XYZ file of N, CA, C and O in Angstrom:
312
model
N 37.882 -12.348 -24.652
C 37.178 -11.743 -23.549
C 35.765 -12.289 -23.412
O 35.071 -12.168 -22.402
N 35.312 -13.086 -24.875
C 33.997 -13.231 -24.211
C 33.663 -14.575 -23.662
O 32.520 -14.805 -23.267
N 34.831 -15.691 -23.605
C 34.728 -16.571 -23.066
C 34.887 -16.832 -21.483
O 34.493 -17.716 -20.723
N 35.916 -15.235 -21.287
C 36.057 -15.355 -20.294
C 34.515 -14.249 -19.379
O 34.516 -14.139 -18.153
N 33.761 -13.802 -19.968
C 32.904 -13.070 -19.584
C 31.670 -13.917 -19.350
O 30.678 -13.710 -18.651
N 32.007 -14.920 -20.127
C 30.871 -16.300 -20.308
C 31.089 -17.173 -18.997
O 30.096 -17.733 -18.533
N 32.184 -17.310 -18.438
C 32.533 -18.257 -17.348
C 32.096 -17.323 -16.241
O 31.148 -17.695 -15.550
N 32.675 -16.141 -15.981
C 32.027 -15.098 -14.760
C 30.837 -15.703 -14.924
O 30.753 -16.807 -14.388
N 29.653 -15.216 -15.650
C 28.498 -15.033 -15.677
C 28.295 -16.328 -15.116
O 27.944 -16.361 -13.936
N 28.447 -17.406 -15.734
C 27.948 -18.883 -15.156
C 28.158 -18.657 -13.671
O 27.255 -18.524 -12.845
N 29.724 -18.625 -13.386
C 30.047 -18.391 -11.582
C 29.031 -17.468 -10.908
O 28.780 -17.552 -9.706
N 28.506 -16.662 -11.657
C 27.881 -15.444 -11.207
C 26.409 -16.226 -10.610
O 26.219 -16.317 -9.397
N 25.473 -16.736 -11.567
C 24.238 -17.559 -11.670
C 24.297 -18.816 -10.967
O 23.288 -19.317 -10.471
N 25.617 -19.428 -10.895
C 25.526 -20.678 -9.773
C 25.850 -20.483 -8.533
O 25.528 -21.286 -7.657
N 26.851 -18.875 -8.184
C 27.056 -18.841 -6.936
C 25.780 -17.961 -6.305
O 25.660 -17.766 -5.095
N 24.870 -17.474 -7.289
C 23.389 -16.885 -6.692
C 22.461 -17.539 -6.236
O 21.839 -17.185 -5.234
N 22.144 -18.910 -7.091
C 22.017 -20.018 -6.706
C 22.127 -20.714 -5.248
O 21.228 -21.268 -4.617
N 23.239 -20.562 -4.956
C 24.016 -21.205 -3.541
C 23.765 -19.934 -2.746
O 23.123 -20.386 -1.798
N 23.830 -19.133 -2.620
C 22.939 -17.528 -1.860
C 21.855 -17.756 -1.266
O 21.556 -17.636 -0.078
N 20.976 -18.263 -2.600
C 19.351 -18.440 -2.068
C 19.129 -19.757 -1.706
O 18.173 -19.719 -0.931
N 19.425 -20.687 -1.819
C 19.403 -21.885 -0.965
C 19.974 -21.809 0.369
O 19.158 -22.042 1.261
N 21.442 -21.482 0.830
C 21.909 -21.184 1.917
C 21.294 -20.576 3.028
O 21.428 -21.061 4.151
N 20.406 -19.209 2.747
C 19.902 -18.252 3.160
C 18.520 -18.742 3.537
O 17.881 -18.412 4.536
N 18.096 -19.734 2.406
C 16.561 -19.852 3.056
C 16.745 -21.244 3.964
O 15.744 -21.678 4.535
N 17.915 -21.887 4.090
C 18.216 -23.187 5.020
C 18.331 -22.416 6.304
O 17.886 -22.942 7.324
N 18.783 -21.433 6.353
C 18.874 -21.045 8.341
C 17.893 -20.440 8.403
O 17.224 -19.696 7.687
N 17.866 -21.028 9.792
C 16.394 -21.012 10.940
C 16.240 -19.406 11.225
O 16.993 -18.556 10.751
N 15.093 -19.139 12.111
C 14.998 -17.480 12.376
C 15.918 -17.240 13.422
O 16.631 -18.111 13.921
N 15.888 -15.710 13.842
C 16.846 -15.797 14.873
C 15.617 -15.342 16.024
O 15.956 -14.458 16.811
N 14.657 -15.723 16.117
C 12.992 -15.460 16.591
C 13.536 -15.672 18.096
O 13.007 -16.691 18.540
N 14.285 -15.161 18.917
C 14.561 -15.705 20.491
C 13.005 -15.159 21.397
O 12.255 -15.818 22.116
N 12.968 -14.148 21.112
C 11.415 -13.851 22.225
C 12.115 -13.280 23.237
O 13.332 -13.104 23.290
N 11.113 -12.941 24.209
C 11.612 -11.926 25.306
C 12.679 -12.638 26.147
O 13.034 -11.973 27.121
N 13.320 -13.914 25.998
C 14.338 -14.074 26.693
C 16.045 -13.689 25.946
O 17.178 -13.842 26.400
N 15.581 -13.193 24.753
C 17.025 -12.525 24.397
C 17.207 -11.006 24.977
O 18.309 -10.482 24.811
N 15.984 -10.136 25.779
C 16.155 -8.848 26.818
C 17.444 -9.359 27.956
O 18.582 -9.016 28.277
N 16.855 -9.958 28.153
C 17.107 -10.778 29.556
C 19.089 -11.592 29.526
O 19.819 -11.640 30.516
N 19.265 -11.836 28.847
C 20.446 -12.674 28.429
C 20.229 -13.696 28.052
O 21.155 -14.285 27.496
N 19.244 -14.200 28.148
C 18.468 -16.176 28.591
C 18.777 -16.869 27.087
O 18.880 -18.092 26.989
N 18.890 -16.151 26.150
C 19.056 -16.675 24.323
C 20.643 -16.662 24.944
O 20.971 -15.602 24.411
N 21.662 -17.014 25.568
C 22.973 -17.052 25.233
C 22.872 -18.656 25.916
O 22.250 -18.890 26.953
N 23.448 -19.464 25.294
C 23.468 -20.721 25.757
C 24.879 -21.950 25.673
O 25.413 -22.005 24.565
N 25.092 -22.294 26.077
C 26.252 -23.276 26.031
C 26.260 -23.780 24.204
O 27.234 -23.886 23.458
N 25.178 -23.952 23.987
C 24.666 -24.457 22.563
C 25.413 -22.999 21.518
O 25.952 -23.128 20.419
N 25.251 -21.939 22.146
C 24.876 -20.984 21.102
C 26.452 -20.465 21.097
O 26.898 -19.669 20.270
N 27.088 -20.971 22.004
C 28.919 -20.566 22.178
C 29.675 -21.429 21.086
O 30.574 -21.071 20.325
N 28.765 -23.267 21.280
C 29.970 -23.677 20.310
C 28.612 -23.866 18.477
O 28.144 -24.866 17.932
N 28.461 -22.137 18.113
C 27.396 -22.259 16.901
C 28.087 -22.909 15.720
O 27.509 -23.804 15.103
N 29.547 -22.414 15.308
C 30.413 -22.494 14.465
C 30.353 -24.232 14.153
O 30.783 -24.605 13.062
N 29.826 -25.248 15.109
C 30.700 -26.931 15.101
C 28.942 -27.778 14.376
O 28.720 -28.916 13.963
N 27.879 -26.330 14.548
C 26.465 -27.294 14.088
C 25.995 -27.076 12.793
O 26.727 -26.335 12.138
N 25.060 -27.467 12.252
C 24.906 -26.996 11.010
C 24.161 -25.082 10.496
O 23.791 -24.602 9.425
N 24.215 -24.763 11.322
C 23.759 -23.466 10.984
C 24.809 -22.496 11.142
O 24.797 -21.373 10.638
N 25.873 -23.060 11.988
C 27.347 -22.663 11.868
C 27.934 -22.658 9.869
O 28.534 -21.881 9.126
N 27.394 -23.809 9.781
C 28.063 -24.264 8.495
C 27.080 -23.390 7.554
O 27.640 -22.674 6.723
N 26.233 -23.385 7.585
C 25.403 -22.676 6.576
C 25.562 -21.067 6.868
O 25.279 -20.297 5.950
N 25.951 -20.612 7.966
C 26.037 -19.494 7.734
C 27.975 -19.031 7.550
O 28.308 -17.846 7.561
N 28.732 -19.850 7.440
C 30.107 -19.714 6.666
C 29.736 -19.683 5.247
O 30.024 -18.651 4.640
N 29.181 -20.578 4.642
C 28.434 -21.326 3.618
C 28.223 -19.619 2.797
O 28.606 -19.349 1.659
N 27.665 -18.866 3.559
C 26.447 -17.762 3.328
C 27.378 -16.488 2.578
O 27.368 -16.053 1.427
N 28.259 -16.079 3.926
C 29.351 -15.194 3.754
C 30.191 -15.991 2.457
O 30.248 -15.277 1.455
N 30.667 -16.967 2.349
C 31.291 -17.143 1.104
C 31.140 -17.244 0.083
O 32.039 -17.177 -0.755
N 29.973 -17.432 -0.144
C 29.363 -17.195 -1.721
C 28.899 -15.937 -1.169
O 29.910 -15.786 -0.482
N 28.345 -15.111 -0.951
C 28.340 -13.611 -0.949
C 29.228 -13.180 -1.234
O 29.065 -12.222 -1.989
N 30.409 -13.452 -0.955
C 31.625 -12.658 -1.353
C 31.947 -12.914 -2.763
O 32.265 -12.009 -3.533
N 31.851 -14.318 -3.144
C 32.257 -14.741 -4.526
C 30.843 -13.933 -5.616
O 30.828 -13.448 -6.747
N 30.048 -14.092 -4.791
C 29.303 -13.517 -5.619
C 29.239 -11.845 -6.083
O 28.842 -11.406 -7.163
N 29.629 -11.268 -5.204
C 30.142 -9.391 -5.125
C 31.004 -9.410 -6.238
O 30.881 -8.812 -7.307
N 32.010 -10.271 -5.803
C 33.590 -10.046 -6.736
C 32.973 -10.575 -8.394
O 32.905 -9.606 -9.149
N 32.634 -11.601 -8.897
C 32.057 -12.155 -9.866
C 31.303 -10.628 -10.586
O 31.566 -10.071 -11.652
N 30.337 -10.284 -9.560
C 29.305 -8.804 -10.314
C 30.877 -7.978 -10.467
O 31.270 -7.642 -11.585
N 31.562 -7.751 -9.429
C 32.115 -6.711 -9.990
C 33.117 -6.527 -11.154
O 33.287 -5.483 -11.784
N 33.855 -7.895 -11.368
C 34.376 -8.179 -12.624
C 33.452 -8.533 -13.798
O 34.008 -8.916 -14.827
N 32.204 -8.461 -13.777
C 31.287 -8.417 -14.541
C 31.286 -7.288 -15.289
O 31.340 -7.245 -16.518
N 31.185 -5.771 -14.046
C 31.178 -4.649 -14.583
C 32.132 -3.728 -15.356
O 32.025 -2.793 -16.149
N 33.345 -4.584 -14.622
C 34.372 -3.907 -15.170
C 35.093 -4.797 -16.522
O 35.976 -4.294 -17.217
N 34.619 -6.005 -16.715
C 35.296 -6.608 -18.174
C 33.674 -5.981 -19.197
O 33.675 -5.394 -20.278
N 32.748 -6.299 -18.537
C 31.673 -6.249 -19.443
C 31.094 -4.973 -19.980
O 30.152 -5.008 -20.772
């Protein structure tokens, strides 16, 4: 058990790692008074998923998740 408690933990510390890098790579979502208005919806902002902030924020959600599950088998082997 404690080798395998030893590998979580690593997954745990490298996928936190990839959290805080991910997170501080995307831009603000700072639109200004034209997101009242509709004016922040843009041809650009329909296809977000194909640019890189698309990718960084898939990027984001998936190590978040690996990272939840990792703590929580943390708590429950450790």
């Amino acid at each position: 058990m404690a080798i395998l408690n030893g590998v979580i933990t690593v997954l745990l510390v490298v996928t936190a790692l990839i959290l805080i890098v991910t997170v501080l790579l995307q831009p603000g979502e700072s639109n200004g008074l034209g997101a009242i208005a509709g004016g922040a919806e843009t041809f650009f902002g329909k296809n977000k998923a194909k640019t890189m902030e698309g990718k960084l924020a898939l990027a984001t959600k998936i190590s978040a998740g690996v990272f939840i599950i990792c703590a929580l088998l943390i708590a429950v082997i450790g």
